Amino acid sequence: MKKKKIRLLCLIVCMALYIQTLAGCRGILESLEAEISQSEIRTNIFKKPAKKTEQETETREPETVLETETEESETDRESFGRETDMAYAENYAYLTLGDTAREVYHEMLTAILGHEEKIKVSTLEADVMEEVYRAICADYGGLYWVSGYVYTQYSRNGEPTGMEFQPKYTMDSDEREEIQQQIDASVEELLAGISVQDSDYEKAKYVFEILVQNVDYDAEAENNQNIISAFLNRATVCQGYACATQYLLRLLGIQSAIVTGNANGESHAWNLVRLDGNYYYMDTTWGNSRYLDSDSQMEKYVNYNYLAITSEEISRTHILDNSFSLPECTHVEDNYFIKENRYFEEWNPESVGALLKESWNAGGGDVAVKFASPDLYAQALQYFITDQHIADYCENISSIFYLEDKELYVLTFHFL
């Protein structure tokens, strides 16, 4: 049979993607001259804290320091620990902290949520406060009214005696309440098509899709480091996507944390999620096809390659730099390609062809298939694209757009 010559449009995904360095939750210490040592932590998840010099860490004894001591029984402390652990049982980063840091976590988070001006904390170490603040930012993607914090350290005779935590707010409580009402309305609209009774996989897939479909990637978007950009402006960057993903999943009862690092040398943020008791990585930003191919004239579509993948798979393109420990994600049961029967461990052109034919006969759309090895991936590329056997399954096809992901062995076909 004489085959028609098919016009092929190829986009090879080179993962050297540009992601602008953005502010987030990691602290940069700045000392202030005062009677007491005072340092400011401004949010920046992508830059490591500046090394503290002797001048920056110097403490000055205040003229008067009042110290009060209260006795607390071991039973009281154990009871408090159990109660806080129960309250934060679904907060992944919290669970990685030690006992003292967990107590400070509770104190700092309570202050932020209560819009308090400042509080004393149960540590004398700035590093503990920094560790805790990063954990809070990882667990709570919805803290759009905070940009960092200032800490004040008290000392006597050169020995630290106490520390205060002062959140840096970007708005007052009235403005925060007004914005929260707008966010609630937007979130209610976005989550209208999913229920807390749905499966963990369905919830994760829904959030992944709804954010990609409704929120554009825009490096110039206002408030792009928080959920205001995603839910109110519907335009954000990787940090905004990660925060919005965590926020929505939390509302649906799915444990999620924001993780940071870089992707092929560029700063980036994505999510750790727990589905059916197992951990996976999820990168909503890379689910946006226009992010991968900003010059494409095609309409935006959902790229599922980074929906619920393993540690080994994410490590091919992403490098983690989080201060808290992360699990080894090895499960695949809730991976998109496994769930949707689009994963192939052996050469089966008829099954792949059936998926292509179904989509073609339905009027077009996207078909993504994943292969277990680079050899199978290369064989599929040769068979369907180079040798044009796609015409055996898609009658009268004359052109097709296809996307190669050589890192994850995924071929995505888009019928024009």
Short mmCIF file of C-alpha atoms in Angstrom, two decimals:
data_model
loop_
_atom_site.label_atom_id
_atom_site.label_comp_id
_atom_site.label_asym_id
_atom_site.label_seq_id
_atom_site.Cartn_x
_atom_site.Cartn_y
_atom_site.Cartn_z
CA MET A 1 0.00 0.00 0.00
CA LYS A 2 1.42 3.35 -0.97
CA LYS A 3 1.63 5.63 2.05
CA LYS A 4 0.95 9.34 1.98
CA LYS A 5 3.77 11.59 2.97
CA ILE A 6 2.90 13.08 6.33
CA ARG A 7 4.02 16.53 7.37
CA LEU A 8 5.54 16.17 10.82
CA LEU A 9 6.06 18.92 13.34
CA CYS A 10 8.45 18.04 16.12
CA LEU A 11 9.22 19.77 19.37
CA ILE A 12 12.06 18.14 21.31
CA VAL A 13 11.84 19.05 24.96
CA CYS A 14 15.22 20.29 26.05
CA MET A 15 14.82 20.67 29.74
CA ALA A 16 17.10 23.69 29.98
CA LEU A 17 14.11 25.82 30.83
CA TYR A 18 14.28 29.41 31.93
CA ILE A 19 12.70 30.10 35.26
CA GLN A 20 13.36 33.52 36.70
CA THR A 21 14.92 33.57 40.17
CA LEU A 22 12.07 34.50 42.43
CA ALA A 23 11.45 35.35 46.06
CA GLY A 24 9.91 32.76 48.34
CA CYS A 25 10.41 31.56 51.91
CA ARG A 26 14.12 31.11 52.64
CA GLY A 27 15.58 33.75 54.92
CA ILE A 28 18.36 36.25 54.35
CA LEU A 29 19.71 37.66 57.59
CA GLU A 30 20.29 41.39 57.96
CA SER A 31 21.55 42.76 61.27
CA LEU A 32 20.29 46.05 62.64
CA GLU A 33 22.14 48.31 65.04
CA ALA A 34 20.18 48.51 68.28
CA GLU A 35 20.49 47.94 72.01
CA ILE A 36 19.57 44.36 71.27
CA SER A 37 20.49 42.14 68.37
CA GLN A 38 17.75 42.25 65.76
CA SER A 39 17.80 40.50 62.40
CA GLU A 40 15.36 40.47 59.55
CA ILE A 41 14.46 37.38 57.54
CA ARG A 42 13.07 38.27 54.14
CA THR A 43 11.42 35.55 52.15
CA ASN A 44 13.57 34.05 49.43
CA ILE A 45 13.34 30.29 48.97
CA PHE A 46 15.87 30.25 46.17
CA LYS A 47 18.86 31.86 47.87
CA LYS A 48 20.76 30.32 50.71
CA PRO A 49 20.93 32.39 53.90
CA ALA A 50 23.91 34.71 53.91
CA LYS A 51 26.77 33.53 56.10
CA LYS A 52 26.68 35.42 59.35
CA THR A 53 29.73 37.48 60.16
CA GLU A 54 30.85 38.30 63.69
CA GLN A 55 29.30 41.75 63.35
CA GLU A 56 25.99 40.33 62.15
CA THR A 57 25.69 37.89 65.03
CA GLU A 58 26.89 40.24 67.76
CA THR A 59 24.39 40.70 70.58
CA ARG A 60 24.22 43.76 72.80
CA GLU A 61 23.08 43.64 76.37
CA PRO A 62 20.02 45.85 76.92
CA GLU A 63 20.08 48.27 79.81
CA THR A 64 17.31 46.36 81.54
CA VAL A 65 16.25 42.82 80.90
CA LEU A 66 13.39 41.39 82.85
CA GLU A 67 13.39 37.63 83.12
CA THR A 68 10.60 35.59 84.57
CA GLU A 69 10.72 31.89 85.14
CA THR A 70 7.70 29.63 85.20
CA GLU A 71 7.71 26.03 86.21
CA GLU A 72 6.26 23.57 83.78
CA SER A 73 5.92 19.90 84.54
CA GLU A 74 7.17 17.23 82.18
CA THR A 75 3.59 15.94 81.95
CA ASP A 76 2.38 19.34 80.76
CA ARG A 77 5.04 19.47 78.07
CA GLU A 78 4.28 15.95 76.90
CA SER A 79 0.57 16.77 76.77
CA PHE A 80 1.26 19.92 74.76
CA GLY A 81 3.45 17.94 72.38
CA ARG A 82 0.76 15.33 71.76
CA GLU A 83 -1.88 17.98 71.14
CA THR A 84 0.23 19.94 68.68
CA ASP A 85 1.31 16.77 66.88
CA MET A 86 -2.35 15.88 66.43
CA ALA A 87 -3.16 19.38 65.17
CA TYR A 88 -0.38 19.26 62.58
CA ALA A 89 -0.52 15.57 61.76
CA GLU A 90 -1.05 16.32 58.06
CA ASN A 91 1.75 18.89 57.84
CA TYR A 92 4.67 17.05 56.25
CA ALA A 93 7.45 19.55 57.01
CA TYR A 94 6.29 19.87 60.64
CA LEU A 95 6.66 16.12 61.11
CA THR A 96 10.33 16.31 60.10
CA LEU A 97 11.18 18.73 62.94
CA GLY A 98 12.54 17.93 66.40
CA ASP A 99 10.52 18.51 69.58
CA THR A 100 11.78 22.02 70.29
CA ALA A 101 11.36 23.11 66.69
CA ARG A 102 7.80 21.75 66.68
CA GLU A 103 6.96 23.92 69.67
CA VAL A 104 8.44 26.95 67.93
CA TYR A 105 6.50 26.01 64.78
CA HIS A 106 3.26 26.17 66.76
CA GLU A 107 4.18 29.53 68.27
CA MET A 108 5.24 31.15 65.00
CA LEU A 109 2.30 29.80 63.00
CA THR A 110 -0.16 30.91 65.67
CA ALA A 111 1.30 34.41 65.51
CA ILE A 112 1.07 34.53 61.70
CA LEU A 113 -2.48 33.23 61.53
CA GLY A 114 -3.51 35.58 64.33
CA HIS A 115 -1.80 38.54 62.64
CA GLU A 116 0.09 39.19 65.90
CA GLU A 117 2.75 41.88 66.01
CA LYS A 118 5.38 39.82 67.86
CA ILE A 119 5.75 36.92 70.28
CA LYS A 120 8.41 35.23 72.37
CA VAL A 121 9.50 31.84 71.08
CA SER A 122 10.82 28.74 72.82
CA THR A 123 14.30 28.84 71.32
CA LEU A 124 17.45 30.90 71.67
CA GLU A 125 18.80 29.85 68.25
CA ALA A 126 18.25 31.85 65.07
CA ASP A 127 18.90 28.74 62.97
CA VAL A 128 15.97 26.95 64.62
CA MET A 129 13.70 29.88 63.86
CA GLU A 130 14.87 29.86 60.23
CA GLU A 131 14.32 26.11 59.93
CA VAL A 132 10.83 26.44 61.37
CA TYR A 133 9.87 29.35 59.15
CA ARG A 134 10.87 27.38 56.06
CA ALA A 135 8.81 24.41 57.29
CA ILE A 136 5.77 26.64 57.79
CA CYS A 137 6.13 28.01 54.26
CA ALA A 138 6.36 24.46 52.91
CA ASP A 139 3.24 23.34 54.75
CA TYR A 140 1.09 26.42 54.11
CA GLY A 141 0.87 27.72 50.57
CA GLY A 142 -1.81 30.22 51.52
CA LEU A 143 0.23 32.66 53.61
CA TYR A 144 -0.08 35.50 51.11
CA TRP A 145 -0.01 38.26 53.75
CA VAL A 146 3.50 37.46 55.07
CA SER A 147 6.80 38.21 53.34
CA GLY A 148 9.26 37.19 56.05
CA TYR A 149 10.06 38.06 59.64
CA VAL A 150 12.28 39.96 62.04
CA TYR A 151 13.77 38.30 65.11
CA THR A 152 15.06 40.04 68.19
CA GLN A 153 17.59 38.32 70.44
CA TYR A 154 18.05 39.32 74.09
CA SER A 155 21.22 38.60 76.05
CA ARG A 156 22.77 39.15 79.47
CA ASN A 157 26.47 39.06 80.17
CA GLY A 158 27.01 37.83 76.63
CA GLU A 159 24.61 34.90 77.02
CA PRO A 160 21.31 34.77 75.08
CA THR A 161 18.24 34.89 77.31
CA GLY A 162 15.34 35.10 74.91
CA MET A 163 14.12 35.62 71.34
CA GLU A 164 11.14 37.37 69.80
CA PHE A 165 9.51 36.61 66.45
CA GLN A 166 7.93 39.46 64.50
CA PRO A 167 6.20 38.57 61.18
CA LYS A 168 6.61 41.00 58.28
CA TYR A 169 3.12 41.60 56.94
CA THR A 170 2.39 42.93 53.46
CA MET A 171 -1.12 44.09 54.42
CA ASP A 172 -3.23 44.75 57.48
CA SER A 173 -5.82 42.32 58.81
CA ASP A 174 -8.76 44.13 57.16
CA GLU A 175 -7.20 43.94 53.70
CA ARG A 176 -6.27 40.32 54.35
CA GLU A 177 -9.89 39.50 55.20
CA GLU A 178 -11.14 41.22 52.05
CA ILE A 179 -8.66 39.35 49.85
CA GLN A 180 -9.45 36.07 51.59
CA GLN A 181 -13.11 36.45 50.68
CA GLN A 182 -12.14 36.93 47.04
CA ILE A 183 -9.85 33.89 47.18
CA ASP A 184 -12.61 31.79 48.77
CA ALA A 185 -14.97 32.68 45.91
CA SER A 186 -12.36 31.82 43.29
CA VAL A 187 -11.45 28.54 44.98
CA GLU A 188 -15.09 27.55 45.28
CA GLU A 189 -15.44 28.03 41.54
CA LEU A 190 -12.29 26.07 40.76
CA LEU A 191 -13.20 23.13 43.01
CA ALA A 192 -16.81 22.88 41.85
CA GLY A 193 -16.05 19.77 39.81
CA ILE A 194 -14.44 17.66 42.55
CA SER A 195 -15.51 16.25 45.91
CA VAL A 196 -13.70 15.25 49.10
CA GLN A 197 -15.28 11.82 48.55
CA ASP A 198 -13.37 11.30 45.29
CA SER A 199 -10.20 9.21 45.25
CA ASP A 200 -6.80 10.68 46.04
CA TYR A 201 -5.72 10.22 42.43
CA GLU A 202 -8.83 11.95 41.10
CA LYS A 203 -8.23 14.90 43.44
CA ALA A 204 -4.59 15.28 42.43
CA LYS A 205 -5.38 15.00 38.73
CA TYR A 206 -8.23 17.48 39.04
CA VAL A 207 -6.09 20.10 40.82
CA PHE A 208 -3.29 19.58 38.30
CA GLU A 209 -5.67 20.07 35.39
CA ILE A 210 -7.75 22.92 36.80
CA LEU A 211 -4.70 25.05 37.59
CA VAL A 212 -3.05 24.44 34.21
CA GLN A 213 -6.30 25.18 32.36
CA ASN A 214 -7.18 28.32 34.31
CA VAL A 215 -3.83 29.86 35.28
CA ASP A 216 -1.25 31.07 32.75
CA TYR A 217 2.49 31.14 33.28
CA ASP A 218 3.59 34.77 33.35
CA ALA A 219 6.93 35.89 34.81
CA GLU A 220 5.60 39.47 34.98
CA ALA A 221 2.46 38.60 36.96
CA GLU A 222 1.87 40.59 40.14
CA ASN A 223 2.02 38.72 43.46
CA ASN A 224 3.53 35.78 41.60
CA GLN A 225 5.09 34.39 44.79
CA ASN A 226 1.73 33.67 46.41
CA ILE A 227 -1.77 32.43 45.71
CA ILE A 228 -3.19 35.88 44.94
CA SER A 229 -1.60 35.62 41.49
CA ALA A 230 -3.05 32.16 40.83
CA PHE A 231 -6.55 32.57 42.22
CA LEU A 232 -7.29 36.25 41.59
CA ASN A 233 -5.08 37.22 38.65
CA ARG A 234 -5.01 33.76 37.04
CA ALA A 235 -1.37 34.28 36.04
CA THR A 236 1.67 33.19 38.06
CA VAL A 237 5.08 31.47 38.07
CA CYS A 238 6.36 28.22 39.57
CA GLN A 239 6.13 29.43 43.18
CA GLY A 240 2.54 30.55 42.69
CA TYR A 241 1.62 27.24 41.03
CA ALA A 242 3.21 25.26 43.88
CA CYS A 243 1.47 27.34 46.56
CA ALA A 244 -1.89 27.07 44.79
CA THR A 245 -1.47 23.31 44.33
CA GLN A 246 -0.73 22.83 48.03
CA TYR A 247 -3.63 25.09 49.01
CA LEU A 248 -6.23 23.25 46.91
CA LEU A 249 -4.99 19.78 47.82
CA ARG A 250 -5.12 20.68 51.50
CA LEU A 251 -8.77 21.70 51.14
CA LEU A 252 -9.45 18.31 49.55
CA GLY A 253 -7.77 16.44 52.39
CA ILE A 254 -4.53 15.59 50.54
CA GLN A 255 -1.22 16.09 52.33
CA SER A 256 1.12 18.21 50.25
CA ALA A 257 4.28 20.23 50.80
CA ILE A 258 6.04 22.83 48.68
CA VAL A 259 9.56 21.78 47.75
CA THR A 260 12.23 23.88 46.10
CA GLY A 261 15.44 23.47 44.18
CA ASN A 262 16.36 23.91 40.57
CA ALA A 263 15.47 22.40 37.24
CA ASN A 264 18.44 22.09 34.92
CA GLY A 265 20.25 24.91 36.66
CA GLU A 266 17.30 27.27 37.10
CA SER A 267 15.45 27.96 40.36
CA HIS A 268 12.15 26.15 40.70
CA ALA A 269 9.35 25.07 43.06
CA TRP A 270 7.01 22.08 42.91
CA ASN A 271 5.14 19.73 45.29
CA LEU A 272 5.46 16.57 47.32
CA VAL A 273 2.05 14.86 47.62
CA ARG A 274 0.75 11.83 49.48
CA LEU A 275 -1.76 9.75 47.55
CA ASP A 276 -3.28 6.62 49.08
CA GLY A 277 -0.57 6.63 51.75
CA ASN A 278 2.37 6.86 49.32
CA TYR A 279 4.48 9.86 48.33
CA TYR A 280 4.93 11.26 44.83
CA TYR A 281 6.23 14.43 43.19
CA MET A 282 3.99 16.71 41.20
CA ASP A 283 5.09 19.71 39.10
CA THR A 284 2.07 21.76 38.04
CA THR A 285 4.21 24.38 36.29
CA TRP A 286 5.60 21.77 33.92
CA GLY A 287 2.05 20.60 33.33
CA ASN A 288 1.46 23.81 31.39
CA SER A 289 2.34 23.05 27.74
CA ARG A 290 2.88 26.75 27.00
CA TYR A 291 5.55 26.85 29.68
CA LEU A 292 7.46 24.12 27.85
CA ASP A 293 6.81 25.70 24.45
CA SER A 294 6.14 29.41 24.90
CA ASP A 295 6.52 30.14 21.19
CA SER A 296 3.96 27.58 20.07
CA GLN A 297 0.88 28.80 18.25
CA MET A 298 -1.10 25.87 19.58
CA GLU A 299 -3.64 26.27 22.36
CA LYS A 300 -2.49 25.40 25.86
CA TYR A 301 -3.03 21.81 26.92
CA VAL A 302 -2.25 19.72 30.00
CA ASN A 303 1.08 17.89 29.96
CA TYR A 304 0.73 14.96 32.39
CA ASN A 305 4.38 13.88 32.44
CA TYR A 306 4.98 15.30 35.93
CA LEU A 307 1.78 14.17 37.64
CA ALA A 308 2.65 11.78 40.49
CA ILE A 309 6.16 10.60 39.64
CA THR A 310 8.96 8.95 41.60
CA SER A 311 12.09 10.41 43.19
CA GLU A 312 14.21 8.74 40.52
CA GLU A 313 12.14 10.27 37.74
CA ILE A 314 12.04 13.80 39.18
CA SER A 315 15.82 13.65 39.75
CA ARG A 316 16.43 13.41 36.01
CA THR A 317 15.48 17.06 35.60
CA HIS A 318 15.05 18.53 39.13
CA ILE A 319 17.51 18.95 42.02
CA LEU A 320 16.09 19.35 45.53
CA ASP A 321 17.60 21.76 48.04
CA ASN A 322 15.09 21.65 50.88
CA SER A 323 16.26 22.02 54.46
CA PHE A 324 13.87 19.32 55.70
CA SER A 325 14.22 15.67 54.85
CA LEU A 326 12.15 14.22 52.01
CA PRO A 327 10.96 10.65 51.49
CA GLU A 328 12.15 8.33 48.77
CA CYS A 329 9.19 8.19 46.41
CA THR A 330 9.15 4.76 44.77
CA HIS A 331 5.47 3.95 44.24
CA VAL A 332 3.85 4.21 40.81
CA GLU A 333 0.27 3.12 41.45
CA ASP A 334 -1.12 6.67 41.26
CA ASN A 335 1.05 7.82 38.37
CA TYR A 336 -1.04 9.29 35.54
CA PHE A 337 0.18 6.85 32.87
CA ILE A 338 -0.34 3.82 35.11
CA LYS A 339 -3.84 4.93 36.13
CA GLU A 340 -4.90 5.78 32.59
CA ASN A 341 -3.46 2.60 31.03
CA ARG A 342 -0.99 4.54 28.93
CA TYR A 343 2.19 2.93 30.24
CA PHE A 344 3.92 0.25 28.17
CA GLU A 345 6.51 -2.18 29.49
CA GLU A 346 6.82 -4.10 26.22
CA TRP A 347 6.46 -3.35 22.52
CA ASN A 348 2.74 -3.29 21.68
CA PRO A 349 2.09 -1.04 18.67
CA GLU A 350 -1.53 -2.20 18.36
CA SER A 351 -2.42 -0.97 21.85
CA VAL A 352 -0.70 2.37 21.30
CA GLY A 353 -2.31 2.62 17.88
CA ALA A 354 -5.75 1.98 19.38
CA LEU A 355 -5.31 5.00 21.67
CA LEU A 356 -4.31 7.15 18.71
CA LYS A 357 -7.21 5.91 16.61
CA GLU A 358 -9.74 6.57 19.37
CA SER A 359 -8.59 10.16 19.78
CA TRP A 360 -8.40 10.75 16.01
CA ASN A 361 -11.91 9.41 15.40
CA ALA A 362 -13.25 11.50 18.28
CA GLY A 363 -12.15 14.67 16.54
CA GLY A 364 -8.60 15.15 17.79
CA GLY A 365 -6.98 16.13 21.03
CA ASP A 366 -3.90 14.92 22.87
CA VAL A 367 -2.60 11.40 23.43
CA ALA A 368 0.41 10.89 25.70
CA VAL A 369 2.00 7.47 26.11
CA LYS A 370 4.90 6.47 28.34
CA PHE A 371 7.40 3.66 27.88
CA ALA A 372 9.35 1.70 30.48
CA SER A 373 12.74 2.11 28.80
CA PRO A 374 14.59 4.39 26.38
CA ASP A 375 14.74 1.53 23.86
CA LEU A 376 10.96 1.15 23.79
CA TYR A 377 10.59 4.90 23.54
CA ALA A 378 12.99 5.05 20.58
CA GLN A 379 11.21 2.14 18.90
CA ALA A 380 7.85 3.89 19.19
CA LEU A 381 9.27 7.13 17.82
CA GLN A 382 10.74 5.29 14.86
CA TYR A 383 7.60 3.26 14.17
CA PHE A 384 4.87 5.89 14.51
CA ILE A 385 6.73 9.02 13.42
CA THR A 386 9.77 8.25 11.28
CA ASP A 387 8.17 5.27 9.48
CA GLN A 388 4.77 7.04 9.56
CA HIS A 389 2.79 4.02 10.78
CA ILE A 390 0.51 6.43 12.57
CA ALA A 391 -1.35 6.53 9.22
CA ASP A 392 -2.30 2.87 9.77
CA TYR A 393 -4.48 3.95 12.71
CA CYS A 394 -5.52 7.50 11.83
CA GLU A 395 -7.27 7.46 8.46
CA ASN A 396 -6.48 10.35 6.09
CA ILE A 397 -4.15 12.03 8.58
CA SER A 398 -1.93 14.58 6.84
CA SER A 399 -0.09 16.31 9.68
CA ILE A 400 0.54 15.90 13.37
CA PHE A 401 2.29 17.77 16.16
CA TYR A 402 4.23 15.58 18.55
CA LEU A 403 6.20 16.31 21.71
CA GLU A 404 9.23 14.29 22.76
CA ASP A 405 10.23 13.90 26.39
CA LYS A 406 13.46 11.95 26.27
CA GLU A 407 13.93 12.23 30.04
CA LEU A 408 10.73 10.41 31.02
CA TYR A 409 10.27 8.37 27.79
CA VAL A 410 6.96 10.01 26.92
CA LEU A 411 5.56 10.72 23.46
CA THR A 412 2.67 13.16 23.24
CA PHE A 413 0.65 13.33 20.03
CA HIS A 414 -1.48 16.39 19.33
CA PHE A 415 -3.88 16.07 16.43
CA LEU A 416 -4.29 19.34 14.55
#
